[in-house]
Amino acid sequence: MKKRNRPQPSKSLPSPRPSPVYPAPTPPGAVDGSAPGPGLAHTDTEVCEVCGQGPSVFATFRKQTGMVFVRRKYEMSGRFCRNCGIGEFRQSQNHALALGWWGVTSFIVNLPLMGENLSARRTVRALAPPPVSSEDREGAPLYRRLGIYVPLALLVALGALIAQDLRTSLADELDGACVDVTEFEVLAVPCSGPHQGTVIAVVDIEPEGACPARTDEVVTLAGDESRALCVFFDGDLSPAVD
């Protein structure tokens, strides 16, 4: 008997699985499908730590509170976008302007500290603005805050004191004082102790001012060519003892 070869059933190959479809990657710097900043790509670790946008840059802003003999320092470091960095600069600089002067060490350190803040501000201002506007994070400019007017007020007060001191002559400082008059100088002494006389008026030399009638001697001071002392000898007339 002849054996007939039975045809073997053909084995069908499994259908190939479709390749998974992944969403297109978000362009660097894009937020919610918006376009990235021009020429500025960043990863998730390079976004602003405040608002989560980019581009960003690492910066440090400092401020201090002067308390006469001690000072308290604060520091804010991290990655900032342009707007958030400007906002942090304004807040730190305003604090330093208002409260950073009050103490010897604080006064000396405050100027370099504010200079560092200005340098950090230039760094963040060089960035392109974030795609989604966050201008409200900048806050009010410095001229609309109190801090900048504190050193201005101090400068005005110091200028007024200097101007007053320049207007006040050496003779004016002795007006009403008890004095001892020697051949070479006029010495201010306590009125409760021995003294030769009292300065009862200070008058101009040019034009010549009139001293009160009871003036015993008109005295001018070396180094003061504008004013003269009207001295009334109401005390011990003996020469002053060195």
PDB file of C-alpha atoms in Angstrom:
ATOM      1  CA  MET A   1       0.000   0.000   0.000  1.00  0.00           C
ATOM      2  CA  LYS A   2       1.286   3.337  -0.905  1.00  0.00           C
ATOM      3  CA  LYS A   3       1.365   6.059   1.717  1.00  0.00           C
ATOM      4  CA  ARG A   4       0.064   9.329   0.662  1.00  0.00           C
ATOM      5  CA  ASN A   5       1.539  12.402   2.201  1.00  0.00           C
ATOM      6  CA  ARG A   6      -1.213  14.384   3.861  1.00  0.00           C
ATOM      7  CA  PRO A   7      -0.747  18.047   3.317  1.00  0.00           C
ATOM      8  CA  GLN A   8       0.151  19.839   6.520  1.00  0.00           C
ATOM      9  CA  PRO A   9      -1.993  22.775   7.481  1.00  0.00           C
ATOM     10  CA  SER A  10      -0.213  26.005   6.912  1.00  0.00           C
ATOM     11  CA  LYS A  11       0.742  27.995  10.031  1.00  0.00           C
ATOM     12  CA  SER A  12      -0.353  31.613   9.811  1.00  0.00           C
ATOM     13  CA  LEU A  13       1.976  34.224  11.261  1.00  0.00           C
ATOM     14  CA  PRO A  14       0.570  36.544  13.922  1.00  0.00           C
ATOM     15  CA  SER A  15      -0.521  39.918  12.699  1.00  0.00           C
ATOM     16  CA  PRO A  16       2.042  42.579  13.531  1.00  0.00           C
ATOM     17  CA  ARG A  17       1.120  44.864  16.445  1.00  0.00           C
ATOM     18  CA  PRO A  18       0.689  48.483  15.588  1.00  0.00           C
ATOM     19  CA  SER A  19       3.482  50.732  16.757  1.00  0.00           C
ATOM     20  CA  PRO A  20       2.529  52.889  19.741  1.00  0.00           C
ATOM     21  CA  VAL A  21       1.772  56.487  18.951  1.00  0.00           C
ATOM     22  CA  TYR A  22       3.314  59.019  21.301  1.00  0.00           C
ATOM     23  CA  PRO A  23       2.367  62.695  21.440  1.00  0.00           C
ATOM     24  CA  ALA A  24       4.754  65.050  19.814  1.00  0.00           C
ATOM     25  CA  PRO A  25       7.209  66.498  22.341  1.00  0.00           C
ATOM     26  CA  THR A  26       6.481  69.998  23.590  1.00  0.00           C
ATOM     27  CA  PRO A  27       8.993  72.456  22.167  1.00  0.00           C
ATOM     28  CA  PRO A  28      11.454  73.706  24.770  1.00  0.00           C
ATOM     29  CA  GLY A  29      10.147  76.785  26.503  1.00  0.00           C
ATOM     30  CA  ALA A  30       6.525  76.241  25.405  1.00  0.00           C
ATOM     31  CA  VAL A  31       3.718  76.474  27.922  1.00  0.00           C
ATOM     32  CA  ASP A  32       0.247  75.170  27.021  1.00  0.00           C
ATOM     33  CA  GLY A  33       1.257  74.877  23.379  1.00  0.00           C
ATOM     34  CA  SER A  34       2.625  78.366  23.134  1.00  0.00           C
ATOM     35  CA  ALA A  35       5.807  79.041  21.242  1.00  0.00           C
ATOM     36  CA  PRO A  36       9.093  79.012  23.155  1.00  0.00           C
ATOM     37  CA  GLY A  37      11.094  82.116  23.747  1.00  0.00           C
ATOM     38  CA  PRO A  38      13.306  83.002  20.793  1.00  0.00           C
ATOM     39  CA  GLY A  39      16.504  80.998  20.879  1.00  0.00           C
ATOM     40  CA  LEU A  40      16.084  79.987  24.543  1.00  0.00           C
ATOM     41  CA  ALA A  41      15.559  76.266  25.197  1.00  0.00           C
ATOM     42  CA  HIS A  42      15.402  74.872  28.701  1.00  0.00           C
ATOM     43  CA  THR A  43      14.598  71.679  30.575  1.00  0.00           C
ATOM     44  CA  ASP A  44      12.208  71.217  33.476  1.00  0.00           C
ATOM     45  CA  THR A  45      15.030  72.002  35.898  1.00  0.00           C
ATOM     46  CA  GLU A  46      15.628  75.387  34.255  1.00  0.00           C
ATOM     47  CA  VAL A  47      12.228  76.953  34.751  1.00  0.00           C
ATOM     48  CA  CYS A  48      11.523  79.766  37.186  1.00  0.00           C
ATOM     49  CA  GLU A  49      11.054  78.461  40.717  1.00  0.00           C
ATOM     50  CA  VAL A  50       8.327  81.047  41.348  1.00  0.00           C
ATOM     51  CA  CYS A  51       6.034  80.787  38.312  1.00  0.00           C
ATOM     52  CA  GLY A  52       7.320  77.648  36.556  1.00  0.00           C
ATOM     53  CA  GLN A  53       8.091  79.375  33.254  1.00  0.00           C
ATOM     54  CA  GLY A  54      11.234  79.982  31.305  1.00  0.00           C
ATOM     55  CA  PRO A  55      13.690  81.121  30.300  1.00  0.00           C
ATOM     56  CA  SER A  56      15.249  81.487  33.731  1.00  0.00           C
ATOM     57  CA  VAL A  57      18.622  82.143  35.276  1.00  0.00           C
ATOM     58  CA  PHE A  58      20.138  81.549  38.705  1.00  0.00           C
ATOM     59  CA  ALA A  59      20.359  84.704  40.805  1.00  0.00           C
ATOM     60  CA  THR A  60      20.769  85.736  44.446  1.00  0.00           C
ATOM     61  CA  PHE A  61      19.136  88.738  46.109  1.00  0.00           C
ATOM     62  CA  ARG A  62      20.100  89.912  49.608  1.00  0.00           C
ATOM     63  CA  LYS A  63      18.712  92.242  52.251  1.00  0.00           C
ATOM     64  CA  GLN A  64      19.443  93.049  55.877  1.00  0.00           C
ATOM     65  CA  THR A  65      17.915  94.697  58.923  1.00  0.00           C
ATOM     66  CA  GLY A  66      20.284  96.877  60.933  1.00  0.00           C
ATOM     67  CA  MET A  67      19.676  96.888  64.696  1.00  0.00           C
ATOM     68  CA  VAL A  68      22.399  99.292  65.954  1.00  0.00           C
ATOM     69  CA  PHE A  69      24.847  96.693  67.285  1.00  0.00           C
ATOM     70  CA  VAL A  70      23.674  93.611  65.388  1.00  0.00           C
ATOM     71  CA  ARG A  71      22.151  92.935  62.011  1.00  0.00           C
ATOM     72  CA  ARG A  72      19.876  90.285  60.554  1.00  0.00           C
ATOM     73  CA  LYS A  73      20.664  89.010  57.056  1.00  0.00           C
ATOM     74  CA  TYR A  74      18.297  87.471  54.515  1.00  0.00           C
ATOM     75  CA  GLU A  75      19.081  85.794  51.201  1.00  0.00           C
ATOM     76  CA  MET A  76      16.884  84.564  48.335  1.00  0.00           C
ATOM     77  CA  SER A  77      18.652  82.323  45.809  1.00  0.00           C
ATOM     78  CA  GLY A  78      17.215  80.288  42.956  1.00  0.00           C
ATOM     79  CA  ARG A  79      16.192  80.349  39.322  1.00  0.00           C
ATOM     80  CA  PHE A  80      14.093  83.333  38.294  1.00  0.00           C
ATOM     81  CA  CYS A  81      12.441  84.367  35.066  1.00  0.00           C
ATOM     82  CA  ARG A  82      12.711  87.997  34.051  1.00  0.00           C
ATOM     83  CA  ASN A  83       9.547  89.230  35.754  1.00  0.00           C
ATOM     84  CA  CYS A  84       9.859  87.231  38.973  1.00  0.00           C
ATOM     85  CA  GLY A  85      13.528  88.221  39.272  1.00  0.00           C
ATOM     86  CA  ILE A  86      12.686  91.911  38.952  1.00  0.00           C
ATOM     87  CA  GLY A  87       9.972  91.489  41.587  1.00  0.00           C
ATOM     88  CA  GLU A  88      12.391  89.839  44.035  1.00  0.00           C
ATOM     89  CA  PHE A  89      14.974  92.568  43.368  1.00  0.00           C
ATOM     90  CA  ARG A  90      12.483  95.323  44.133  1.00  0.00           C
ATOM     91  CA  GLN A  91      11.352  93.682  47.348  1.00  0.00           C
ATOM     92  CA  SER A  92      14.904  93.029  48.604  1.00  0.00           C
ATOM     93  CA  GLN A  93      16.231  96.439  47.567  1.00  0.00           C
ATOM     94  CA  ASN A  94      13.321  98.270  49.183  1.00  0.00           C
ATOM     95  CA  HIS A  95      13.958  96.422  52.465  1.00  0.00           C
ATOM     96  CA  ALA A  96      17.672  97.258  52.355  1.00  0.00           C
ATOM     97  CA  LEU A  97      16.972 100.925  51.578  1.00  0.00           C
ATOM     98  CA  ALA A  98      14.530 101.289  54.468  1.00  0.00           C
ATOM     99  CA  LEU A  99      16.033  99.094  57.205  1.00  0.00           C
ATOM    100  CA  GLY A 100      19.602  98.288  56.228  1.00  0.00           C
ATOM    101  CA  TRP A 101      21.350 101.427  57.525  1.00  0.00           C
ATOM    102  CA  TRP A 102      20.723 101.359  61.267  1.00  0.00           C
ATOM    103  CA  GLY A 103      24.071 100.387  62.754  1.00  0.00           C
ATOM    104  CA  VAL A 104      27.773 100.998  62.164  1.00  0.00           C
ATOM    105  CA  THR A 105      28.450  97.616  60.544  1.00  0.00           C
ATOM    106  CA  SER A 106      25.067  97.619  58.816  1.00  0.00           C
ATOM    107  CA  PHE A 107      25.719 101.048  57.315  1.00  0.00           C
ATOM    108  CA  ILE A 108      29.084  99.938  55.904  1.00  0.00           C
ATOM    109  CA  VAL A 109      27.784  96.613  54.537  1.00  0.00           C
ATOM    110  CA  ASN A 110      24.534  97.927  53.094  1.00  0.00           C
ATOM    111  CA  LEU A 111      26.013  99.721  50.083  1.00  0.00           C
ATOM    112  CA  PRO A 112      27.931  96.673  48.719  1.00  0.00           C
ATOM    113  CA  LEU A 113      24.869  94.525  49.416  1.00  0.00           C
ATOM    114  CA  MET A 114      22.660  96.765  47.285  1.00  0.00           C
ATOM    115  CA  GLY A 115      25.338  96.782  44.596  1.00  0.00           C
ATOM    116  CA  GLU A 116      25.142  92.973  44.435  1.00  0.00           C
ATOM    117  CA  ASN A 117      21.366  93.222  44.037  1.00  0.00           C
ATOM    118  CA  LEU A 118      21.808  95.619  41.119  1.00  0.00           C
ATOM    119  CA  SER A 119      24.192  93.168  39.457  1.00  0.00           C
ATOM    120  CA  ALA A 120      21.677  90.318  39.886  1.00  0.00           C
ATOM    121  CA  ARG A 121      18.962  92.562  38.456  1.00  0.00           C
ATOM    122  CA  ARG A 122      21.001  93.131  35.302  1.00  0.00           C
ATOM    123  CA  THR A 123      21.297  89.358  34.924  1.00  0.00           C
ATOM    124  CA  VAL A 124      17.550  88.699  35.057  1.00  0.00           C
ATOM    125  CA  ARG A 125      16.682  91.725  32.901  1.00  0.00           C
ATOM    126  CA  ALA A 126      18.799  90.257  30.108  1.00  0.00           C
ATOM    127  CA  LEU A 127      16.298  87.386  29.768  1.00  0.00           C
ATOM    128  CA  ALA A 128      13.383  87.367  27.351  1.00  0.00           C
ATOM    129  CA  PRO A 129       9.984  87.749  29.065  1.00  0.00           C
ATOM    130  CA  PRO A 130       8.180  84.468  29.867  1.00  0.00           C
ATOM    131  CA  PRO A 131       5.589  83.272  27.312  1.00  0.00           C
ATOM    132  CA  VAL A 132       2.664  83.820  29.672  1.00  0.00           C
ATOM    133  CA  SER A 133       2.768  87.354  31.014  1.00  0.00           C
ATOM    134  CA  SER A 134       3.478  87.681  34.726  1.00  0.00           C
ATOM    135  CA  GLU A 135       4.161  91.389  34.918  1.00  0.00           C
ATOM    136  CA  ASP A 136       2.152  91.611  38.137  1.00  0.00           C
ATOM    137  CA  ARG A 137       4.962  89.658  39.811  1.00  0.00           C
ATOM    138  CA  GLU A 138       7.312  92.607  39.314  1.00  0.00           C
ATOM    139  CA  GLY A 139       5.409  94.693  41.850  1.00  0.00           C
ATOM    140  CA  ALA A 140       5.595  98.461  42.218  1.00  0.00           C
ATOM    141  CA  PRO A 141       8.810 100.180  41.087  1.00  0.00           C
ATOM    142  CA  LEU A 142      11.177 101.465  43.776  1.00  0.00           C
ATOM    143  CA  TYR A 143      10.129 105.103  43.406  1.00  0.00           C
ATOM    144  CA  ARG A 144       6.624 104.092  44.500  1.00  0.00           C
ATOM    145  CA  ARG A 145       7.894 102.395  47.648  1.00  0.00           C
ATOM    146  CA  LEU A 146       8.962 103.866  50.986  1.00  0.00           C
ATOM    147  CA  GLY A 147      12.503 102.500  51.113  1.00  0.00           C
ATOM    148  CA  ILE A 148      14.165 104.803  48.602  1.00  0.00           C
ATOM    149  CA  TYR A 149      12.971 107.909  50.474  1.00  0.00           C
ATOM    150  CA  VAL A 150      14.635 106.907  53.775  1.00  0.00           C
ATOM    151  CA  PRO A 151      18.243 107.546  52.611  1.00  0.00           C
ATOM    152  CA  LEU A 152      17.053 110.646  50.735  1.00  0.00           C
ATOM    153  CA  ALA A 153      15.589 112.004  53.985  1.00  0.00           C
ATOM    154  CA  LEU A 154      18.840 111.210  55.812  1.00  0.00           C
ATOM    155  CA  LEU A 155      20.859 113.039  53.161  1.00  0.00           C
ATOM    156  CA  VAL A 156      18.582 116.086  53.361  1.00  0.00           C
ATOM    157  CA  ALA A 157      18.863 116.156  57.171  1.00  0.00           C
ATOM    158  CA  LEU A 158      22.662 115.806  57.008  1.00  0.00           C
ATOM    159  CA  GLY A 159      22.879 118.591  54.424  1.00  0.00           C
ATOM    160  CA  ALA A 160      20.763 120.877  56.609  1.00  0.00           C
ATOM    161  CA  LEU A 161      23.030 120.254  59.614  1.00  0.00           C
ATOM    162  CA  ILE A 162      26.134 120.986  57.553  1.00  0.00           C
ATOM    163  CA  ALA A 163      24.592 124.166  56.142  1.00  0.00           C
ATOM    164  CA  GLN A 164      23.573 125.310  59.630  1.00  0.00           C
ATOM    165  CA  ASP A 165      27.067 124.650  60.928  1.00  0.00           C
ATOM    166  CA  LEU A 166      28.571 126.662  58.066  1.00  0.00           C
ATOM    167  CA  ARG A 167      26.227 129.565  58.812  1.00  0.00           C
ATOM    168  CA  THR A 168      27.092 129.498  62.514  1.00  0.00           C
ATOM    169  CA  SER A 169      30.310 131.402  63.245  1.00  0.00           C
ATOM    170  CA  LEU A 170      32.641 130.758  66.152  1.00  0.00           C
ATOM    171  CA  ALA A 171      31.341 133.887  67.853  1.00  0.00           C
ATOM    172  CA  ASP A 172      27.701 132.802  67.525  1.00  0.00           C
ATOM    173  CA  GLU A 173      28.492 129.637  69.444  1.00  0.00           C
ATOM    174  CA  LEU A 174      29.506 131.773  72.469  1.00  0.00           C
ATOM    175  CA  ASP A 175      26.342 133.886  72.523  1.00  0.00           C
ATOM    176  CA  GLY A 176      25.084 133.945  76.134  1.00  0.00           C
ATOM    177  CA  ALA A 177      28.082 132.026  77.476  1.00  0.00           C
ATOM    178  CA  CYS A 178      30.134 132.885  80.523  1.00  0.00           C
ATOM    179  CA  VAL A 179      33.739 133.543  79.524  1.00  0.00           C
ATOM    180  CA  ASP A 180      37.220 134.295  80.688  1.00  0.00           C
ATOM    181  CA  VAL A 181      38.991 136.791  78.410  1.00  0.00           C
ATOM    182  CA  THR A 182      42.762 136.597  78.072  1.00  0.00           C
ATOM    183  CA  GLU A 183      45.181 138.405  75.811  1.00  0.00           C
ATOM    184  CA  PHE A 184      45.150 135.551  73.317  1.00  0.00           C
ATOM    185  CA  GLU A 185      41.794 133.794  73.595  1.00  0.00           C
ATOM    186  CA  VAL A 186      38.260 133.745  74.947  1.00  0.00           C
ATOM    187  CA  LEU A 187      37.438 130.689  77.035  1.00  0.00           C
ATOM    188  CA  ALA A 188      33.892 129.510  77.696  1.00  0.00           C
ATOM    189  CA  VAL A 189      33.538 128.489  81.349  1.00  0.00           C
ATOM    190  CA  PRO A 190      30.623 127.273  83.516  1.00  0.00           C
ATOM    191  CA  CYS A 191      28.498 130.140  84.758  1.00  0.00           C
ATOM    192  CA  SER A 192      28.200 128.416  88.155  1.00  0.00           C
ATOM    193  CA  GLY A 193      31.946 128.849  88.748  1.00  0.00           C
ATOM    194  CA  PRO A 194      34.334 131.793  88.702  1.00  0.00           C
ATOM    195  CA  HIS A 195      34.246 133.746  85.479  1.00  0.00           C
ATOM    196  CA  GLN A 196      35.114 137.193  84.227  1.00  0.00           C
ATOM    197  CA  GLY A 197      32.069 138.097  82.193  1.00  0.00           C
ATOM    198  CA  THR A 198      29.124 137.115  80.032  1.00  0.00           C
ATOM    199  CA  VAL A 199      28.639 137.463  76.290  1.00  0.00           C
ATOM    200  CA  ILE A 200      25.445 139.521  76.175  1.00  0.00           C
ATOM    201  CA  ALA A 201      25.301 139.920  72.366  1.00  0.00           C
ATOM    202  CA  VAL A 202      27.009 138.963  69.112  1.00  0.00           C
ATOM    203  CA  VAL A 203      27.116 141.612  66.390  1.00  0.00           C
ATOM    204  CA  ASP A 204      28.367 141.946  62.827  1.00  0.00           C
ATOM    205  CA  ILE A 205      31.778 143.512  62.307  1.00  0.00           C
ATOM    206  CA  GLU A 206      30.998 144.747  58.794  1.00  0.00           C
ATOM    207  CA  PRO A 207      28.789 146.701  58.789  1.00  0.00           C
ATOM    208  CA  GLU A 208      29.564 147.542  62.390  1.00  0.00           C
ATOM    209  CA  GLY A 209      26.834 146.376  64.719  1.00  0.00           C
ATOM    210  CA  ALA A 210      25.851 148.172  67.902  1.00  0.00           C
ATOM    211  CA  CYS A 211      26.499 146.379  71.182  1.00  0.00           C
ATOM    212  CA  PRO A 212      24.175 146.995  74.163  1.00  0.00           C
ATOM    213  CA  ALA A 213      24.949 150.047  76.288  1.00  0.00           C
ATOM    214  CA  ARG A 214      26.185 147.973  79.227  1.00  0.00           C
ATOM    215  CA  THR A 215      28.872 146.274  77.127  1.00  0.00           C
ATOM    216  CA  ASP A 216      32.305 146.572  78.739  1.00  0.00           C
ATOM    217  CA  GLU A 217      34.396 145.249  75.857  1.00  0.00           C
ATOM    218  CA  VAL A 218      33.965 144.210  72.242  1.00  0.00           C
ATOM    219  CA  VAL A 219      36.045 141.124  71.510  1.00  0.00           C
ATOM    220  CA  THR A 220      36.843 139.519  68.163  1.00  0.00           C
ATOM    221  CA  LEU A 221      37.967 135.926  67.748  1.00  0.00           C
ATOM    222  CA  ALA A 222      40.905 134.712  65.708  1.00  0.00           C
ATOM    223  CA  GLY A 223      39.548 132.854  62.689  1.00  0.00           C
ATOM    224  CA  ASP A 224      36.178 134.642  62.734  1.00  0.00           C
ATOM    225  CA  GLU A 225      36.268 137.894  60.797  1.00  0.00           C
ATOM    226  CA  SER A 226      32.526 138.362  60.509  1.00  0.00           C
ATOM    227  CA  ARG A 227      31.191 138.567  64.084  1.00  0.00           C
ATOM    228  CA  ALA A 228      32.234 140.178  67.387  1.00  0.00           C
ATOM    229  CA  LEU A 229      31.390 139.457  71.041  1.00  0.00           C
ATOM    230  CA  CYS A 230      29.813 142.070  73.319  1.00  0.00           C
ATOM    231  CA  VAL A 231      31.137 141.140  76.775  1.00  0.00           C
ATOM    232  CA  PHE A 232      29.736 142.446  80.076  1.00  0.00           C
ATOM    233  CA  PHE A 233      32.127 141.919  82.998  1.00  0.00           C
ATOM    234  CA  ASP A 234      29.792 140.789  85.722  1.00  0.00           C
ATOM    235  CA  GLY A 235      32.148 138.422  87.532  1.00  0.00           C
ATOM    236  CA  ASP A 236      35.665 138.179  88.834  1.00  0.00           C
ATOM    237  CA  LEU A 237      37.787 140.647  86.848  1.00  0.00           C
ATOM    238  CA  SER A 238      41.072 138.976  87.686  1.00  0.00           C
ATOM    239  CA  PRO A 239      42.912 137.366  84.758  1.00  0.00           C
ATOM    240  CA  ALA A 240      41.964 133.826  83.934  1.00  0.00           C
ATOM    241  CA  VAL A 241      44.251 131.231  85.526  1.00  0.00           C
ATOM    242  CA  ASP A 242      45.648 128.619  83.112  1.00  0.00           C
TER     243      ASP A 242
END
